[in-house]
């Protein structure tokens, strides 16, 4: 059993049983993480500044997850405060701090506008 805990300093703590297995620095500048959503390949983080991070499981024993994509949601500087993934994992819906709702396909995240530097 694995537990993921997000912090307001941009970290995700990975806990297995009662042991802290990994501390991930998800954001470059320490932006807070407001929400997490688990899906079959890993998890999604909604962060300050309209950032959405996609982190996937890694085969590396020391690094259980890696952030593989970073997106800005709608050119928005509001935090991403809620994320939901459809049961088929093909659609993602998120809301921001200014009550905007965004929906897009998860099946091809390559078509989404990615941030210039990814984590």
Tab-separated table of C-alpha atoms in Angstrom:
chain	number	residue	atom	x	y	z
A	1	UNK	CA	0.000	0.000	0.000
A	2	UNK	CA	1.301	3.384	-1.022
A	3	UNK	CA	0.262	6.832	0.184
A	4	UNK	CA	1.060	10.073	-1.667
A	5	UNK	CA	1.102	13.310	0.332
A	6	UNK	CA	1.442	16.744	-1.311
A	7	UNK	CA	2.966	19.749	0.447
A	8	UNK	CA	2.590	23.484	0.016
A	9	UNK	CA	6.316	23.589	-0.827
A	10	UNK	CA	5.985	21.580	-4.045
A	11	UNK	CA	6.936	18.162	-2.716
A	12	UNK	CA	5.204	14.808	-2.897
A	13	UNK	CA	6.007	12.364	-0.111
A	14	UNK	CA	5.726	8.687	-1.045
A	15	UNK	CA	4.937	6.531	1.989
A	16	UNK	CA	4.740	2.730	1.964
A	17	UNK	CA	3.343	1.197	5.128
A	18	UNK	CA	4.931	3.360	7.812
A	19	UNK	CA	8.121	4.139	5.871
A	20	UNK	CA	8.904	7.322	3.916
A	21	UNK	CA	10.224	5.871	0.642
A	22	UNK	CA	10.770	9.023	-1.405
A	23	UNK	CA	10.478	12.803	-1.379
A	24	UNK	CA	9.855	14.198	-4.866
A	25	UNK	CA	10.456	17.861	-5.655
A	26	UNK	CA	7.658	18.250	-8.193
A	27	UNK	CA	7.876	22.010	-8.803
A	28	UNK	CA	11.014	23.949	-9.684
A	29	UNK	CA	10.283	27.058	-7.630
A	30	UNK	CA	8.602	25.446	-4.655
A	31	UNK	CA	5.081	26.246	-5.849
A	32	UNK	CA	2.436	24.630	-3.680
A	33	UNK	CA	0.565	21.513	-4.740
A	34	UNK	CA	-3.182	21.903	-4.239
A	35	UNK	CA	-4.454	18.516	-5.441
A	36	UNK	CA	-3.369	15.024	-6.469
A	37	UNK	CA	-5.186	12.502	-8.628
A	38	UNK	CA	-3.958	8.943	-9.075
A	39	UNK	CA	-4.340	7.119	-12.389
A	40	UNK	CA	-3.016	3.812	-13.723
A	41	UNK	CA	0.352	5.178	-14.921
A	42	UNK	CA	1.056	7.352	-11.874
A	43	UNK	CA	-0.471	10.589	-10.642
A	44	UNK	CA	-1.314	14.174	-11.594
A	45	UNK	CA	-0.525	17.269	-9.509
A	46	UNK	CA	-2.420	20.554	-9.615
A	47	UNK	CA	-0.097	23.359	-8.564
A	48	UNK	CA	0.151	27.116	-8.091
A	49	UNK	CA	0.459	29.233	-11.220
A	50	UNK	CA	-1.875	27.082	-13.320
A	51	UNK	CA	0.643	24.228	-13.474
A	52	UNK	CA	-0.433	20.645	-14.065
A	53	UNK	CA	2.241	17.970	-13.624
A	54	UNK	CA	2.024	14.404	-14.919
A	55	UNK	CA	4.175	11.956	-12.947
A	56	UNK	CA	4.545	8.333	-13.986
A	57	UNK	CA	5.841	5.219	-12.254
A	58	UNK	CA	9.506	4.487	-12.804
A	59	UNK	CA	11.310	1.153	-13.024
A	60	UNK	CA	14.105	2.656	-10.914
A	61	UNK	CA	13.926	1.285	-7.348
A	62	UNK	CA	15.305	4.537	-5.866
A	63	UNK	CA	13.087	6.845	-7.906
A	64	UNK	CA	9.574	5.385	-7.747
A	65	UNK	CA	8.006	8.178	-9.866
A	66	UNK	CA	9.226	10.721	-12.411
A	67	UNK	CA	7.494	13.897	-13.570
A	68	UNK	CA	7.273	13.447	-17.316
A	69	UNK	CA	5.165	16.429	-18.430
A	70	UNK	CA	4.358	19.930	-17.211
A	71	UNK	CA	1.525	22.035	-18.607
A	72	UNK	CA	0.156	25.531	-18.051
A	73	UNK	CA	-3.625	25.389	-17.839
A	74	UNK	CA	-5.285	28.050	-19.982
A	75	UNK	CA	-2.487	30.616	-19.649
A	76	UNK	CA	-3.835	31.042	-16.146
A	77	UNK	CA	-1.824	32.020	-13.071
A	78	UNK	CA	-4.493	30.731	-10.695
A	79	UNK	CA	-3.751	27.469	-8.868
A	80	UNK	CA	-5.181	24.206	-10.151
A	81	UNK	CA	-7.362	23.253	-7.180
A	82	UNK	CA	-9.149	20.103	-8.326
A	83	UNK	CA	-8.478	17.296	-10.804
A	84	UNK	CA	-10.708	14.444	-11.938
A	85	UNK	CA	-9.920	11.675	-14.415
A	86	UNK	CA	-12.632	9.710	-16.205
A	87	UNK	CA	-12.896	5.974	-15.397
A	88	UNK	CA	-11.520	5.160	-18.861
A	89	UNK	CA	-8.614	7.577	-18.183
A	90	UNK	CA	-9.051	9.313	-21.520
A	91	UNK	CA	-10.378	12.650	-20.203
A	92	UNK	CA	-9.109	14.992	-17.522
A	93	UNK	CA	-11.141	17.812	-15.976
A	94	UNK	CA	-9.614	20.397	-13.672
A	95	UNK	CA	-10.729	23.572	-11.957
A	96	UNK	CA	-8.695	26.625	-11.031
A	97	UNK	CA	-8.779	29.073	-8.152
A	98	UNK	CA	-10.871	31.538	-10.165
A	99	UNK	CA	-13.628	28.934	-10.789
A	100	UNK	CA	-12.690	28.092	-14.376
A	101	UNK	CA	-13.192	24.524	-15.612
A	102	UNK	CA	-10.879	22.944	-18.191
A	103	UNK	CA	-11.336	19.594	-19.907
A	104	UNK	CA	-8.987	17.835	-22.297
A	105	UNK	CA	-7.920	14.454	-23.572
A	106	UNK	CA	-5.355	12.469	-21.610
A	107	UNK	CA	-4.944	9.926	-24.385
A	108	UNK	CA	-2.623	12.224	-26.326
A	109	UNK	CA	-0.958	14.680	-23.959
A	110	UNK	CA	1.630	15.451	-26.646
A	111	UNK	CA	-0.877	17.746	-28.365
A	112	UNK	CA	-1.237	19.932	-25.272
A	113	UNK	CA	1.006	22.959	-25.013
A	114	UNK	CA	3.857	21.937	-22.770
A	115	UNK	CA	5.880	24.316	-20.616
A	116	UNK	CA	9.329	25.196	-22.014
A	117	UNK	CA	11.141	23.463	-19.167
A	118	UNK	CA	9.798	20.251	-17.712
A	119	UNK	CA	10.658	18.571	-14.450
